[in-house]
Amino acid sequence: MARAPGATVVEAERNLAISNGRKFQMITNAYMLPTDSGEHSRLDLQHEAVRLMLGGELYQTPELVKASLSPQENAKRRILDVGTGSGKWAIKMAEEFPHADILGIDLAEPDILSDSTRRVPPNCSFKVVDANKDMGEIDSGYDLVHVRCVEPGIDDSDLFFYDVARVLRPGGLLLLVAGDAQLFDENGKYVPLQEPSTVGMLESNPNYSNVQMQELLVPSGPWSNDLKETEQKLADTMQANLLRLVPAFKASLLRDKSLQEEFVNNLAEGAMKEVQELPSVIHRYSKWVFATAIRNTVPWATREMPWQEPPGYDLYDYVVRPLPKK
């Protein structure tokens, strides 16, 4: 098994705790979901959903990815997967790009490392790293950095993007995937509506150029028999993901002693029922954003002052912004 130096089982287990039958990391309070095999299984399901959104690919903008990772003499390409979760994306990338070394970092090791029946490619390794405070441990020179659904566990997203820029080589590629927890109607409007922001953190960061964003509305369940085959499969996968996500949130809420167990149980039961019994007349979507940015060729710039919130700023607007109004 490929295991990064320093990320031993003893060290990993020391930062874990069992609560309500689920395993949680103890490194930071910023991330509240479990970090056990059940959650990693859900993340594998989410990985498949994202691949369906990307037409079966592991990444957006394949031409940029393949150019960034084209083979070179006397040196291996390098990929950093921030918030690697189950490690599924990192492992698949290691298989697709055998000439590249992939490092996956997260608050806990992937469950696959404790399963002797499952193989990790020799060019793929993992390390326990808190992206909020330990990015300085990651050296620079990466050709590609992949960041998927980490925003709930990041304390300062603006500073995080500066850290990512530091580890990227000049001309390196940032791939960002984010899902908005807010639901939308079929017209792409917030339910309820919220004011959009005007400036995003990537656009205002002097270390990046050529920032591109693609927004997708994804059915949150199989509410229609008229969906195309791929859409139907995606809707089914998203519903299955939600059905696993609710118990994960339940375990997290039960860990918070300020909430009554009966209240949490009723809340989770209602959420499960709503996901399972989605009326066909209700068309609910979640929005997913796929962003890319190129690391500038000029020397890395440190942050001079915290990012200023524009008028109408919302928590998710720094990368997940409302679709244009019709």
Short mmCIF file of C-alpha atoms in Angstrom, two decimals, residues 76-289:
data_model
loop_
_atom_site.label_atom_id
_atom_site.label_comp_id
_atom_site.label_asym_id
_atom_site.label_seq_id
_atom_site.Cartn_x
_atom_site.Cartn_y
_atom_site.Cartn_z
CA LYS A 76 7.26 13.10 -13.07
CA ARG A 77 4.17 15.22 -13.19
CA ARG A 78 2.61 15.95 -9.78
CA ILE A 79 -1.05 16.17 -8.72
CA LEU A 80 -2.42 17.31 -5.35
CA ASP A 81 -5.93 16.26 -4.33
CA VAL A 82 -7.15 18.48 -1.46
CA GLY A 83 -9.96 16.91 0.57
CA THR A 84 -9.35 13.50 -0.97
CA GLY A 85 -12.03 11.78 1.13
CA SER A 86 -12.23 8.14 0.10
CA GLY A 87 -9.29 8.62 -2.27
CA LYS A 88 -11.34 7.47 -5.27
CA TRP A 89 -10.47 10.43 -7.49
CA ALA A 90 -6.76 10.30 -6.60
CA ILE A 91 -6.57 6.56 -7.32
CA LYS A 92 -8.37 6.87 -10.65
CA MET A 93 -6.08 9.72 -11.69
CA ALA A 94 -3.04 7.64 -10.75
CA GLU A 95 -4.32 4.90 -13.04
CA GLU A 96 -5.03 7.29 -15.90
CA PHE A 97 -1.73 9.16 -15.57
CA PRO A 98 0.92 6.57 -14.56
CA HIS A 99 3.66 9.12 -15.32
CA ALA A 100 2.35 11.37 -12.51
CA ASP A 101 2.65 11.19 -8.72
CA ILE A 102 -0.61 11.90 -6.89
CA LEU A 103 -0.82 13.01 -3.26
CA GLY A 104 -4.22 13.04 -1.56
CA ILE A 105 -4.58 15.04 1.65
CA ASP A 106 -7.45 15.19 4.14
CA LEU A 107 -8.30 15.20 7.84
CA ALA A 108 -8.33 11.38 7.91
CA GLU A 109 -6.81 8.63 5.81
CA PRO A 110 -8.94 6.90 3.17
CA ASP A 111 -10.56 3.71 4.40
CA ILE A 112 -8.99 1.83 1.49
CA LEU A 113 -5.60 1.91 3.22
CA SER A 114 -6.88 -0.47 5.90
CA ASP A 115 -8.35 -2.91 3.36
CA SER A 116 -5.75 -5.40 2.13
CA THR A 117 -8.08 -6.59 -0.65
CA ARG A 118 -8.09 -3.22 -2.40
CA ARG A 119 -5.15 -1.92 -4.41
CA VAL A 120 -3.61 1.55 -4.34
CA PRO A 121 -1.38 2.36 -7.33
CA PRO A 122 2.31 2.84 -6.46
CA ASN A 123 2.20 6.43 -7.77
CA CYS A 124 -0.59 7.40 -5.36
CA SER A 125 -0.08 8.30 -1.69
CA PHE A 126 -2.05 9.92 1.11
CA LYS A 127 -1.26 12.18 4.03
CA VAL A 128 -3.26 13.59 6.95
CA VAL A 129 -3.19 17.38 6.55
CA ASP A 130 -5.45 20.15 7.83
CA ALA A 131 -5.80 22.49 4.85
CA ASN A 132 -6.70 25.33 7.21
CA LYS A 133 -3.29 25.49 8.88
CA ASP A 134 -0.91 22.88 7.43
CA MET A 135 -0.70 23.78 3.74
CA GLY A 136 2.81 25.05 4.50
CA GLU A 137 3.82 21.38 4.84
CA ILE A 138 3.07 20.88 1.14
CA ASP A 139 5.94 21.83 -1.12
CA SER A 140 5.48 23.78 -4.34
CA GLY A 141 5.76 22.69 -7.95
CA TYR A 142 2.48 20.81 -8.47
CA ASP A 143 1.18 20.68 -12.03
CA LEU A 144 -2.44 20.31 -10.98
CA VAL A 145 -4.41 20.85 -7.77
CA HIS A 146 -7.88 19.34 -7.46
CA VAL A 147 -10.33 20.66 -4.86
CA ARG A 148 -13.79 19.10 -4.54
CA CYS A 149 -16.49 20.00 -2.01
CA VAL A 150 -14.10 21.21 0.69
CA GLU A 151 -15.76 24.58 1.36
CA PRO A 152 -17.68 23.40 4.49
CA GLY A 153 -14.38 22.56 6.19
CA ILE A 154 -12.39 25.67 5.24
CA ASP A 155 -12.17 28.52 7.75
CA ASP A 156 -10.81 31.19 5.37
CA SER A 157 -11.48 30.37 1.73
CA ASP A 158 -9.66 33.42 0.39
CA LEU A 159 -6.47 32.50 2.26
CA PHE A 160 -6.88 28.88 1.15
CA PHE A 161 -6.82 29.91 -2.52
CA TYR A 162 -3.57 31.81 -1.86
CA ASP A 163 -2.12 28.65 -0.30
CA VAL A 164 -3.19 26.62 -3.33
CA ALA A 165 -1.54 29.15 -5.64
CA ARG A 166 1.73 28.75 -3.73
CA VAL A 167 1.90 24.99 -4.28
CA LEU A 168 1.04 25.26 -7.98
CA ARG A 169 3.88 25.71 -10.43
CA PRO A 170 3.66 28.75 -12.74
CA GLY A 171 1.21 27.76 -15.44
CA GLY A 172 -0.23 25.01 -13.25
CA LEU A 173 -3.94 24.23 -13.22
CA LEU A 174 -6.51 24.51 -10.43
CA LEU A 175 -9.65 22.36 -10.72
CA LEU A 176 -12.44 23.33 -8.36
CA VAL A 177 -15.75 21.51 -7.84
CA ALA A 178 -18.41 22.83 -5.48
CA GLY A 179 -22.02 21.97 -4.75
CA ASP A 180 -24.47 24.49 -3.34
CA ALA A 181 -26.53 23.26 -0.39
CA GLN A 182 -29.30 25.63 -1.49
CA LEU A 183 -32.13 24.13 -3.57
CA PHE A 184 -33.35 25.64 -6.84
CA ASP A 185 -36.42 25.45 -9.04
CA GLU A 186 -36.32 24.44 -12.72
CA ASN A 187 -35.63 28.06 -13.72
CA GLY A 188 -32.39 28.10 -11.73
CA LYS A 189 -33.72 30.47 -9.06
CA TYR A 190 -32.94 30.16 -5.39
CA VAL A 191 -35.69 28.86 -3.14
CA PRO A 192 -35.94 31.36 -1.55
CA LEU A 193 -34.16 33.94 -3.71
CA GLN A 194 -30.91 35.44 -2.51
CA GLU A 195 -28.93 38.35 -3.91
CA PRO A 196 -25.91 37.39 -6.06
CA SER A 197 -22.42 38.68 -5.45
CA THR A 198 -20.41 40.63 -8.00
CA VAL A 199 -16.83 39.61 -7.24
CA GLY A 200 -15.48 36.12 -6.63
CA MET A 201 -12.37 35.19 -4.70
CA LEU A 202 -10.66 33.49 -7.62
CA GLU A 203 -11.19 36.44 -9.95
CA SER A 204 -9.80 38.89 -7.41
CA ASN A 205 -6.76 36.75 -6.51
CA PRO A 206 -3.65 38.13 -8.29
CA ASN A 207 -2.11 34.64 -8.55
CA TYR A 208 -4.70 33.34 -11.02
CA SER A 209 -5.73 34.08 -14.59
CA ASN A 210 -8.16 32.62 -17.10
CA VAL A 211 -10.78 31.80 -14.46
CA GLN A 212 -13.63 29.83 -16.03
CA MET A 213 -16.84 28.55 -14.44
CA GLN A 214 -19.51 26.15 -15.62
CA GLU A 215 -22.75 25.84 -13.65
CA LEU A 216 -25.06 22.80 -13.75
CA LEU A 217 -28.51 22.23 -12.30
CA VAL A 218 -28.74 18.63 -11.11
CA PRO A 219 -32.04 16.88 -10.23
CA SER A 220 -32.12 16.06 -6.51
CA GLY A 221 -34.23 12.95 -7.11
CA PRO A 222 -36.06 10.94 -9.80
CA TRP A 223 -39.14 13.17 -9.83
CA SER A 224 -39.97 12.57 -13.50
CA ASN A 225 -40.22 9.62 -15.87
CA ASP A 226 -39.35 11.94 -18.76
CA LEU A 227 -35.68 12.30 -17.83
CA LYS A 228 -33.11 11.03 -20.28
CA GLU A 229 -31.20 7.88 -19.32
CA THR A 230 -28.12 9.70 -18.04
CA GLU A 231 -30.25 12.28 -16.23
CA GLN A 232 -32.29 9.50 -14.63
CA LYS A 233 -29.15 7.72 -13.45
CA LEU A 234 -27.78 10.98 -12.08
CA ALA A 235 -31.07 11.74 -10.30
CA ASP A 236 -31.11 8.25 -8.76
CA THR A 237 -27.48 8.61 -7.65
CA MET A 238 -28.10 12.04 -6.13
CA GLN A 239 -31.09 10.70 -4.20
CA ALA A 240 -29.05 7.73 -2.94
CA ASN A 241 -26.33 10.17 -1.89
CA LEU A 242 -28.84 12.28 0.06
CA LEU A 243 -30.21 9.17 1.79
CA ARG A 244 -26.69 8.45 3.08
CA LEU A 245 -25.96 12.07 3.87
CA VAL A 246 -28.91 12.49 6.24
CA PRO A 247 -27.68 9.80 8.72
CA ALA A 248 -24.21 11.36 8.58
CA PHE A 249 -25.62 14.74 9.56
CA LYS A 250 -27.76 13.05 12.22
CA ALA A 251 -24.67 11.52 13.84
CA SER A 252 -22.95 14.90 13.70
CA LEU A 253 -25.91 16.68 15.32
CA LEU A 254 -26.21 14.04 18.04
CA ARG A 255 -22.58 14.74 18.84
CA ASP A 256 -23.64 18.29 19.69
CA LYS A 257 -24.91 17.91 23.24
CA SER A 258 -26.86 21.16 23.00
CA LEU A 259 -29.52 19.45 20.86
CA GLN A 260 -32.09 17.06 22.28
CA GLU A 261 -31.87 13.53 20.89
CA GLU A 262 -35.61 13.40 20.21
CA PHE A 263 -35.41 16.63 18.19
CA VAL A 264 -32.50 15.33 16.09
CA ASN A 265 -34.21 11.98 15.50
CA ASN A 266 -37.43 13.68 14.37
CA LEU A 267 -35.48 16.04 12.13
CA ALA A 268 -33.59 13.18 10.47
CA GLU A 269 -36.72 11.08 10.09
CA GLY A 270 -38.52 13.94 8.39
CA ALA A 271 -35.61 14.58 6.07
CA MET A 272 -35.37 10.92 5.07
CA LYS A 273 -39.10 10.80 4.37
CA GLU A 274 -38.91 13.94 2.26
CA VAL A 275 -36.04 12.54 0.17
CA GLN A 276 -37.68 9.13 -0.25
CA GLU A 277 -41.19 10.40 -1.00
CA LEU A 278 -40.38 13.30 -3.29
CA PRO A 279 -43.69 14.25 -5.00
CA SER A 280 -43.50 14.25 -8.80
CA VAL A 281 -44.99 17.75 -8.91
CA ILE A 282 -41.99 19.14 -7.01
CA HIS A 283 -38.93 19.63 -9.21
CA ARG A 284 -35.92 20.26 -6.99
CA TYR A 285 -32.37 20.76 -8.13
CA SER A 286 -29.00 21.37 -6.57
CA LYS A 287 -26.43 23.51 -8.33
CA TRP A 288 -22.89 22.36 -9.01
CA VAL A 289 -20.07 24.57 -10.21
#
